[in-house]
Tab-separated table of C-alpha atoms in Angstrom:
chain	number	residue	atom	x	y	z
A	1	MET	CA	-23.245	-10.777	-34.619
A	2	THR	CA	-22.551	-9.719	-30.893
A	3	HIS	CA	-18.250	-11.074	-30.065
A	4	ASP	CA	-18.924	-12.839	-26.102
A	5	ILE	CA	-15.520	-11.531	-24.179
A	6	VAL	CA	-16.070	-13.802	-20.887
A	7	VAL	CA	-13.138	-13.226	-18.296
A	8	LEU	CA	-13.207	-16.143	-15.452
A	9	GLY	CA	-12.283	-14.659	-11.864
A	10	ALA	CA	-12.556	-11.069	-10.189
A	11	GLY	CA	-8.885	-10.709	-8.276
A	12	TYR	CA	-6.732	-7.442	-9.515
A	13	ALA	CA	-6.590	-8.630	-13.340
A	14	GLY	CA	-9.798	-10.921	-14.166
A	15	LEU	CA	-11.351	-7.003	-12.504
A	16	ALA	CA	-8.882	-5.036	-14.375
A	17	ALA	CA	-9.679	-6.640	-17.810
A	18	ALA	CA	-12.864	-7.044	-17.570
A	19	ARG	CA	-13.574	-2.742	-16.985
A	20	ARG	CA	-10.835	-2.215	-19.255
A	21	ALA	CA	-12.160	-4.165	-22.313
A	22	ALA	CA	-15.729	-2.754	-21.450
A	23	ASP	CA	-14.259	0.894	-21.558
A	24	ASN	CA	-12.430	-0.657	-24.824
A	25	VAL	CA	-15.390	-1.705	-26.167
A	26	ARG	CA	-17.881	1.229	-25.440
A	27	ARG	CA	-14.580	3.675	-27.136
A	28	ASP	CA	-13.801	2.157	-30.020
A	29	ARG	CA	-17.907	1.206	-30.733
A	30	LEU	CA	-17.552	-2.678	-30.667
A	31	ASP	CA	-20.298	-4.725	-31.202
A	32	ALA	CA	-19.391	-6.720	-28.499
A	33	ARG	CA	-19.673	-6.807	-24.674
A	34	VAL	CA	-18.245	-8.329	-20.984
A	35	THR	CA	-19.422	-10.715	-18.673
A	36	LEU	CA	-17.489	-11.276	-15.028
A	37	VAL	CA	-17.655	-14.634	-13.522
A	38	ASN	CA	-16.693	-14.703	-9.665
A	39	ALA	CA	-17.954	-16.971	-7.424
A	40	THR	CA	-18.797	-14.927	-4.919
A	41	ALA	CA	-20.277	-10.893	-5.686
A	42	ASP	CA	-17.367	-8.772	-3.878
A	43	PHE	CA	-13.622	-7.877	-4.766
A	44	VAL	CA	-11.667	-9.463	-2.599
A	45	GLU	CA	-7.855	-6.801	-1.833
A	46	ARG	CA	-5.990	-9.621	-2.038
A	47	VAL	CA	-2.805	-7.264	-1.081
A	48	ARG	CA	-4.641	-7.098	2.865
A	49	LEU	CA	-4.716	-10.382	3.671
A	50	HIS	CA	-2.870	-10.607	6.348
A	51	GLN	CA	-4.546	-7.580	8.033
A	52	VAL	CA	-7.787	-9.737	8.230
A	53	ALA	CA	-5.991	-12.327	9.086
A	54	ALA	CA	-5.000	-9.749	11.980
A	55	GLY	CA	-8.311	-9.344	12.915
A	56	GLN	CA	-8.952	-5.961	10.828
A	57	ASP	CA	-12.322	-5.765	8.707
A	58	VAL	CA	-11.112	-4.299	5.223
A	59	GLY	CA	-10.571	-4.457	1.780
A	60	VAL	CA	-13.464	-6.364	0.577
A	61	HIS	CA	-16.122	-3.928	-1.796
A	62	PRO	CA	-18.732	-5.010	-3.864
A	63	LEU	CA	-18.235	-6.275	-7.271
A	64	ALA	CA	-21.273	-3.274	-8.715
A	65	ASP	CA	-19.381	-0.426	-7.380
A	66	SER	CA	-16.484	-0.988	-10.005
A	67	LEU	CA	-18.438	-2.862	-12.846
A	68	ASP	CA	-20.712	0.886	-13.134
A	69	GLY	CA	-23.572	-1.092	-14.847
A	70	ARG	CA	-20.982	-1.936	-17.841
A	71	VAL	CA	-20.013	-5.147	-17.166
A	72	GLY	CA	-22.546	-8.139	-16.785
A	73	LEU	CA	-21.953	-10.041	-13.891
A	74	VAL	CA	-22.156	-13.999	-13.606
A	75	VAL	CA	-22.130	-15.465	-8.747
A	76	GLY	CA	-20.818	-18.794	-9.217
A	77	ARG	CA	-17.946	-21.238	-9.526
A	78	VAL	CA	-16.954	-22.208	-12.524
A	79	GLU	CA	-16.949	-26.507	-12.951
A	80	ASP	CA	-15.555	-26.807	-16.414
A	81	LEU	CA	-13.938	-25.327	-19.021
A	82	ASP	CA	-14.738	-26.921	-22.787
A	83	THR	CA	-12.948	-25.260	-25.608
A	84	GLY	CA	-14.442	-27.306	-28.016
A	85	ALA	CA	-17.734	-25.829	-27.555
A	86	GLY	CA	-16.379	-22.462	-26.099
A	87	ALA	CA	-18.606	-22.687	-23.408
A	88	VAL	CA	-18.072	-22.986	-19.209
A	89	THR	CA	-20.502	-24.670	-17.115
A	90	VAL	CA	-20.800	-22.468	-13.558
A	91	ARG	CA	-22.721	-23.130	-10.612
A	92	VAL	CA	-24.986	-20.412	-9.997
A	93	GLY	CA	-26.954	-20.896	-6.467
A	94	GLY	CA	-27.507	-25.091	-6.565
A	95	THR	CA	-27.389	-25.114	-10.698
A	96	PRO	CA	-25.090	-25.674	-13.414
A	97	ARG	CA	-25.438	-22.089	-16.134
A	98	ARG	CA	-23.481	-22.635	-18.894
A	99	VAL	CA	-21.735	-19.449	-20.141
A	100	SER	CA	-20.383	-18.887	-24.016
A	101	TYR	CA	-17.687	-17.170	-25.748
A	102	ASP	CA	-16.005	-16.218	-28.286
A	103	THR	CA	-13.163	-15.426	-26.582
A	104	LEU	CA	-12.567	-16.435	-23.214
A	105	VAL	CA	-9.997	-14.198	-20.480
A	106	LEU	CA	-8.582	-17.114	-17.518
A	107	ALA	CA	-8.136	-14.799	-14.310
A	108	LEU	CA	-9.125	-17.405	-11.460
A	109	GLY	CA	-6.087	-16.704	-9.846
A	110	SER	CA	-4.079	-19.429	-7.347
A	111	THR	CA	-4.921	-21.125	-3.885
A	112	ALA	CA	-1.567	-21.617	-1.217
A	113	GLY	CA	0.446	-24.864	-1.631
A	114	SER	CA	2.010	-27.129	0.310
A	115	GLY	CA	5.437	-27.673	-0.930
A	116	GLY	CA	4.468	-31.460	-1.406
A	117	VAL	CA	5.438	-30.846	2.952
A	118	PRO	CA	3.728	-33.877	4.437
A	119	GLY	CA	1.107	-31.824	7.214
A	120	ALA	CA	0.874	-28.975	5.771
A	121	ASP	CA	-2.432	-28.873	4.748
A	122	GLU	CA	-4.344	-31.162	7.294
A	123	TYR	CA	-2.716	-29.222	10.197
A	124	ALA	CA	-2.191	-26.008	9.006
A	125	ALA	CA	-3.357	-22.763	8.517
A	126	THR	CA	-3.078	-19.609	5.514
A	127	ALA	CA	-4.151	-16.954	4.459
A	128	ALA	CA	-4.130	-16.440	0.616
A	129	GLY	CA	-7.889	-16.415	0.573
A	130	LEU	CA	-10.791	-14.362	2.185
A	131	ASP	CA	-12.469	-17.104	4.299
A	132	GLN	CA	-8.958	-18.834	5.787
A	133	ALA	CA	-7.867	-15.489	6.203
A	134	ARG	CA	-11.573	-14.701	8.341
A	135	ALA	CA	-10.961	-18.738	10.086
A	136	LEU	CA	-7.117	-16.795	11.250
A	137	ALA	CA	-8.335	-14.046	12.923
A	138	ARG	CA	-10.862	-16.726	14.542
A	139	ARG	CA	-9.325	-19.433	15.322
A	140	VAL	CA	-6.357	-15.947	16.826
A	141	ALA	CA	-9.543	-15.351	18.786
A	142	ASP	CA	-11.102	-18.019	20.008
A	143	GLU	CA	-7.577	-20.344	20.891
A	144	ARG	CA	-5.889	-17.471	21.919
A	145	PRO	CA	-2.944	-19.286	21.452
A	146	GLN	CA	0.613	-18.716	22.195
A	147	HIS	CA	3.450	-19.768	19.966
A	148	VAL	CA	3.052	-18.854	15.817
A	149	ALA	CA	4.597	-20.852	13.878
A	150	VAL	CA	4.699	-18.633	10.612
A	151	VAL	CA	6.402	-20.392	7.726
A	152	GLY	CA	7.003	-18.492	4.377
A	153	GLY	CA	9.895	-15.389	4.597
A	154	GLY	CA	8.874	-13.554	1.102
A	155	LEU	CA	6.909	-10.500	2.198
A	156	THR	CA	3.559	-12.659	2.768
A	157	GLY	CA	4.954	-14.259	5.225
A	158	LEU	CA	7.076	-11.840	6.588
A	159	GLU	CA	3.654	-9.297	6.643
A	160	VAL	CA	1.754	-12.160	8.133
A	161	ALA	CA	3.718	-12.042	11.176
A	162	ALA	CA	4.365	-8.538	11.511
A	163	GLU	CA	0.577	-7.501	11.601
A	164	LEU	CA	0.274	-10.914	13.373
A	165	ALA	CA	2.701	-8.979	15.907
A	166	GLU	CA	1.659	-5.793	16.753
A	167	SER	CA	-2.674	-6.426	16.432
A	168	HIS	CA	-1.731	-9.250	18.937
A	169	PRO	CA	1.351	-7.977	21.412
A	170	GLY	CA	0.754	-11.543	23.414
A	171	LEU	CA	1.828	-13.836	21.074
A	172	ARG	CA	5.344	-15.140	20.230
A	173	VAL	CA	5.254	-15.397	16.560
A	174	ARG	CA	8.242	-17.074	14.923
A	175	LEU	CA	8.809	-16.645	11.553
A	176	LEU	CA	10.665	-19.159	10.062
A	177	THR	CA	12.169	-19.358	6.040
A	178	ARG	CA	14.090	-21.765	4.214
A	179	GLY	CA	16.342	-18.904	2.569
A	180	ARG	CA	17.024	-15.152	3.340
A	181	VAL	CA	14.352	-12.927	4.569
A	182	ALA	CA	12.651	-10.668	2.383
A	183	PRO	CA	14.676	-12.849	-0.886
A	184	GLY	CA	14.041	-9.922	-3.596
A	185	THR	CA	14.951	-7.307	-1.554
A	186	GLY	CA	18.952	-5.823	-0.839
A	187	LEU	CA	20.905	-5.791	1.909
A	188	ARG	CA	19.312	-1.983	3.139
A	189	GLY	CA	16.139	-3.646	3.109
A	190	ARG	CA	16.883	-6.620	4.884
A	191	ALA	CA	18.622	-5.188	6.999
A	192	HIS	CA	15.148	-3.109	7.933
A	193	VAL	CA	12.864	-5.884	8.076
A	194	ARG	CA	15.057	-7.188	10.798
A	195	ARG	CA	15.555	-4.910	12.685
A	196	ALA	CA	11.235	-4.540	12.134
A	197	LEU	CA	11.198	-7.520	13.430
A	198	ASP	CA	13.226	-7.378	16.149
A	199	ARG	CA	10.718	-4.652	17.431
A	200	LEU	CA	7.752	-6.272	17.158
A	201	GLY	CA	9.003	-9.611	19.202
A	202	VAL	CA	9.550	-11.843	16.015
A	203	ALA	CA	11.841	-14.809	16.242
A	204	LEU	CA	12.664	-14.909	12.357
A	205	SER	CA	15.127	-18.485	11.495
A	206	GLU	CA	16.836	-17.765	8.207
A	207	ASP	CA	18.478	-20.915	5.976
A	208	THR	CA	15.624	-23.620	8.551
A	209	SER	CA	14.267	-25.924	5.682
A	210	VAL	CA	10.501	-27.113	7.466
A	211	ALA	CA	10.057	-31.814	6.816
A	212	ALA	CA	6.191	-31.856	8.638
A	213	VAL	CA	4.122	-30.443	9.969
A	214	ASP	CA	1.895	-31.840	11.998
A	215	ALA	CA	-0.680	-31.346	15.383
A	216	ASP	CA	2.231	-29.885	17.917
A	217	GLY	CA	4.136	-27.390	15.851
A	218	LEU	CA	7.054	-28.129	12.636
A	219	ARG	CA	9.312	-30.830	12.648
A	220	LEU	CA	12.320	-29.565	10.394
A	221	GLU	CA	14.693	-31.145	8.737
A	222	ASP	CA	17.625	-31.349	10.756
A	223	GLY	CA	15.838	-32.813	12.684
A	224	ASP	CA	14.834	-30.852	15.039
A	225	ARG	CA	11.175	-29.331	16.144
A	226	VAL	CA	9.496	-26.695	16.975
A	227	PRO	CA	6.373	-26.270	19.045
A	228	ALA	CA	3.845	-24.387	17.851
A	229	ASP	CA	-0.083	-24.038	18.884
A	230	LEU	CA	-0.664	-22.308	15.788
A	231	VAL	CA	0.817	-22.996	12.192
A	232	VAL	CA	1.053	-20.698	9.189
A	233	TRP	CA	1.930	-21.308	5.894
A	234	ASN	CA	3.002	-19.130	3.490
A	235	VAL	CA	4.684	-21.288	0.928
A	236	GLY	CA	4.297	-21.032	-2.434
A	237	PHE	CA	1.179	-20.526	-4.401
A	238	ALA	CA	-0.817	-23.513	-6.865
A	239	VAL	CA	-3.350	-22.798	-9.194
A	240	PRO	CA	-6.797	-24.150	-10.420
A	241	SER	CA	-6.395	-27.447	-12.729
A	242	LEU	CA	-9.346	-26.025	-14.904
A	243	ALA	CA	-6.882	-24.734	-17.725
A	244	ALA	CA	-4.551	-27.816	-17.651
A	245	ASP	CA	-8.215	-30.500	-17.943
A	246	ALA	CA	-9.523	-28.230	-20.378
A	247	GLY	CA	-5.933	-28.803	-23.043
A	248	LEU	CA	-4.688	-25.735	-23.174
A	249	THR	CA	-0.791	-25.581	-23.028
A	250	VAL	CA	-0.085	-25.157	-19.340
A	251	ASP	CA	4.034	-24.936	-17.633
A	252	GLY	CA	5.058	-28.327	-14.848
A	253	ASP	CA	2.514	-25.624	-11.730
A	254	GLY	CA	-0.458	-25.523	-14.150
A	255	ARG	CA	0.036	-22.088	-15.398
A	256	VAL	CA	-1.009	-21.023	-18.760
A	257	LEU	CA	1.428	-20.895	-21.638
A	258	VAL	CA	1.000	-17.198	-23.007
A	259	ASP	CA	2.324	-14.879	-25.198
A	260	ALA	CA	3.407	-11.129	-25.674
A	261	THR	CA	-0.067	-10.180	-26.124
A	262	GLN	CA	-1.342	-12.210	-22.726
A	263	ARG	CA	-3.039	-15.059	-25.410
A	264	SER	CA	-2.580	-18.727	-24.666
A	265	VAL	CA	-0.458	-19.844	-27.199
A	266	SER	CA	-2.129	-23.231	-28.093
A	267	HIS	CA	-5.630	-21.816	-27.787
A	268	PRO	CA	-6.478	-18.532	-29.897
A	269	ASP	CA	-9.674	-17.624	-27.892
A	270	VAL	CA	-8.064	-17.874	-24.984
A	271	TYR	CA	-6.287	-15.056	-22.253
A	272	ALA	CA	-4.569	-15.954	-19.527
A	273	VAL	CA	-3.593	-13.190	-16.748
A	274	GLY	CA	-2.322	-13.146	-13.192
A	275	ASP	CA	-1.063	-15.986	-11.471
A	276	ALA	CA	-2.632	-17.847	-13.688
A	277	ALA	CA	-0.704	-17.233	-16.752
A	278	HIS	CA	2.944	-17.854	-17.054
A	279	ALA	CA	4.233	-15.321	-19.334
A	280	THR	CA	7.549	-13.468	-19.351
A	281	GLY	CA	8.576	-10.059	-19.510
A	282	VAL	CA	12.680	-8.597	-19.845
A	283	ARG	CA	14.843	-11.312	-20.686
A	284	GLY	CA	12.027	-13.957	-21.157
A	285	ARG	CA	12.004	-14.126	-17.097
A	286	GLU	CA	8.677	-15.135	-16.012
A	287	LEU	CA	7.283	-12.489	-14.714
A	288	ARG	CA	5.828	-13.528	-10.612
A	289	MET	CA	3.342	-13.798	-8.922
A	290	SER	CA	1.375	-10.338	-7.297
A	291	CYS	CA	-0.021	-8.194	-7.969
A	292	ALA	CA	1.751	-5.551	-9.404
A	293	MET	CA	1.626	-7.733	-12.802
A	294	GLY	CA	-1.473	-9.165	-12.340
A	295	LEU	CA	-3.106	-5.507	-12.818
A	296	PRO	CA	-1.020	-3.893	-16.512
A	297	MET	CA	-1.867	-7.783	-17.412
A	298	GLY	CA	-4.711	-7.135	-17.283
A	299	TRP	CA	-4.941	-4.432	-18.983
A	300	SER	CA	-2.550	-5.674	-21.344
A	301	ALA	CA	-4.849	-8.645	-22.361
A	302	ALA	CA	-8.039	-6.422	-21.978
A	303	ASP	CA	-6.203	-4.662	-25.031
A	304	ALA	CA	-5.341	-7.170	-27.208
A	305	VAL	CA	-8.628	-8.268	-27.090
A	306	THR	CA	-10.184	-5.502	-28.478
A	307	ALA	CA	-7.514	-4.168	-30.762
A	308	ARG	CA	-8.133	-7.102	-32.653
A	309	LEU	CA	-12.272	-7.042	-32.654
A	310	ALA	CA	-10.929	-4.319	-34.276
A	311	GLY	CA	-8.997	-5.101	-36.658
A	312	ARG	CA	-5.622	-3.619	-35.349
A	313	GLU	CA	-2.370	-4.984	-34.312
A	314	PRO	CA	-2.106	-5.585	-30.677
A	315	GLY	CA	1.302	-3.899	-29.518
A	316	THR	CA	3.464	-6.392	-27.821
A	317	ALA	CA	5.291	-4.502	-26.066
A	318	PRO	CA	7.278	-6.438	-21.892
A	319	LEU	CA	6.471	-5.945	-18.703
A	320	GLY	CA	9.340	-4.559	-15.908
A	321	TYR	CA	9.336	-4.504	-12.208
A	322	LEU	CA	8.590	-0.547	-10.352
A	323	PHE	CA	9.316	-1.646	-6.785
A	324	GLN	CA	8.320	-4.169	-4.412
A	325	CYS	CA	6.353	-3.153	-1.329
A	326	ALA	CA	6.030	-4.830	2.482
A	327	SER	CA	4.100	-3.493	5.949
A	328	LEU	CA	5.534	-4.308	8.247
A	329	GLY	CA	2.383	-3.360	11.184
A	330	ARG	CA	0.300	-0.356	10.365
A	331	ARG	CA	3.516	2.327	11.502
A	332	ASP	CA	6.317	0.879	9.631
A	333	GLY	CA	7.465	-0.751	5.933
A	334	LEU	CA	9.939	-1.321	2.901
A	335	VAL	CA	9.284	-0.029	-0.161
A	336	GLN	CA	12.594	-1.173	-2.425
A	337	PHE	CA	12.869	-0.522	-5.805
A	338	VAL	CA	13.530	-2.092	-8.009
A	339	ARG	CA	15.126	-2.720	-12.201
A	340	ALA	CA	12.750	-3.981	-14.611
A	341	ASP	CA	13.949	-7.529	-13.624
A	342	ASP	CA	12.773	-7.621	-10.233
A	343	SER	CA	16.781	-6.706	-8.918
A	344	PRO	CA	16.433	-4.906	-5.971
A	345	ARG	CA	18.036	-1.448	-6.506
A	346	ARG	CA	20.014	1.012	-3.940
A	347	PHE	CA	16.967	3.279	-3.113
A	348	VAL	CA	14.921	1.809	-0.489
A	349	LEU	CA	11.417	3.658	1.984
A	350	THR	CA	11.389	2.409	5.386
A	351	GLY	CA	9.580	3.756	8.006
A	352	ARG	CA	6.430	5.680	8.289
A	353	ILE	CA	6.732	7.478	5.413
A	354	ALA	CA	7.519	3.364	3.348
A	355	ALA	CA	3.486	1.810	5.324
A	356	TRP	CA	2.176	4.835	4.198
A	357	TYR	CA	3.413	5.031	0.706
A	358	LYS	CA	2.392	1.015	0.693
A	359	GLU	CA	-1.413	1.988	1.861
A	360	TYR	CA	-1.590	4.710	-1.329
A	361	ILE	CA	-0.745	1.902	-3.680
A	362	VAL	CA	-2.785	-0.348	-1.974
A	363	ALA	CA	-5.991	2.338	-2.182
A	364	SER	CA	-4.559	3.322	-5.745
A	365	ALA	CA	-4.785	-0.692	-7.363
A	366	TYR	CA	-8.864	-0.540	-6.073
A	367	GLY	CA	-9.448	2.877	-7.183
A	368	GLY	CA	-7.966	2.505	-10.110
A	369	LEU	CA	-10.444	-0.733	-11.211
A	370	ARG	CA	-13.226	1.500	-10.090
A	371	GLY	CA	-12.476	4.612	-11.889
A	372	GLY	CA	-12.196	5.494	-15.972
A	373	GLY	CA	-8.363	4.669	-17.925
A	374	GLY	CA	-6.113	7.100	-16.671
A	375	GLN	CA	-4.720	5.145	-14.526
A	376	ALA	CA	-4.389	2.022	-16.335
A	377	ASP	CA	-3.219	4.124	-19.650
A	378	LEU	CA	0.296	6.037	-16.022
A	379	ASN	CA	0.302	2.939	-15.286
A	380	LEU	CA	1.345	0.577	-18.577
A	381	PHE	CA	3.213	3.484	-19.846
A	382	LEU	CA	5.895	3.276	-15.985
A	383	THR	CA	5.590	-0.607	-16.592
A	384	ARG	CA	5.943	-0.617	-20.263
A	385	GLY	CA	8.636	2.201	-19.858
A	386	ALA	CA	10.964	0.451	-17.703
A	387	ALA	CA	10.856	-2.910	-19.527
A	388	ARG	CA	12.332	-0.116	-22.416
A	389	ARG	CA	15.153	0.661	-20.839
A	390	PHE	CA	15.690	-2.002	-18.617
A	391	GLY	CA	16.332	-3.755	-23.413
A	392	ARG	CA	18.863	0.086	-23.987
A	393	ARG	CA	21.294	-0.309	-20.912
A	394	SER	CA	21.386	-3.731	-21.420
A	395	GLY	CA	22.307	-3.755	-24.782
A	396	ARG	CA	24.975	-1.050	-24.175
A	397	ASP	CA	26.444	-3.208	-21.769
A	398	ARG	CA	26.138	-6.133	-23.713
A	399	ARG	CA	28.341	-3.720	-26.094
A	400	ALA	CA	30.397	-2.420	-24.427
A	401	LEU	CA	32.110	-5.994	-23.196
A	402	ALA	CA	32.418	-7.155	-26.700
A	403	ALA	CA	34.535	-3.844	-27.561
């Protein structure tokens, strides 16, 4: 009987899993079919949404261009997961449709999180999804705000602030962050970020905590106010409750706990990848939500699913980080090279070469989802190799300390 592999969500991780699984099924001549379920018929380059928010029409591609006829596509919103029956309910148009599976891959991604700050959901805009980013761009174009407060100094908030300031020179943009800006970067990287923000006219407020958002701007925890015509919120992410509601074992944020093959620790016929998964890398550290880990997680899950169907034991090598990239407008950027545990190295790229490098990485990510398995194989080789080298080096350091 044909084995049904169903992938929920066509972001980076989900599309990687679906395409890789289909390629493996064909290569190994398995009696299996792959179906991809997504709310829209398009793939969205989420790492370009800061550009969309600034008014640029980029990063949206028909899924059919990537599926190449090898993967069935169901366009609809997932409403329910019945793990006992092995089926999901998908609303296609206005009609519920039941899609059965033998193996399920959860890749529904994440949405913007409020961080529990009052008023953030009601008054703040986000660029966490395509619709939200387009709505933000329309607000900037139609309302012509003078003062914009961007909350969140991670790479997403940094990119949004820089892109808005460069694309709309008349805006007065202020970036506020609870800790340091670009916290995962080293001293050289943060110094460049501060210079770039200053060049773009972005006011930076570090070590600043927001207590509430309202129609007139922000109230800070120290009692001060930040007036703003528009607030853009970039403080964390939230995942859909589908997995938790279905009884899968999840962490405190609702992310599925998985083993080294991306398999649910509670439901062996369910895998989770990307932002939907709580996976661990070197030293048992949780892998952060990112395209950098979403792609290899998707490819790894597909390899594990098809290996088990072929009667083989899947690999369990951990994944390690290689670098972090941030755009600082269209002509500047930062590439921070990191160790496998995501801690920063001394080496960075900045300026135009970093902007070019970031664009190459972003374009290659989508290109790899459309092409054959070569880029997936290379990415897995590099990320797993980084983790292995880090493990060997850490082992030597521990032995040296003990000697």
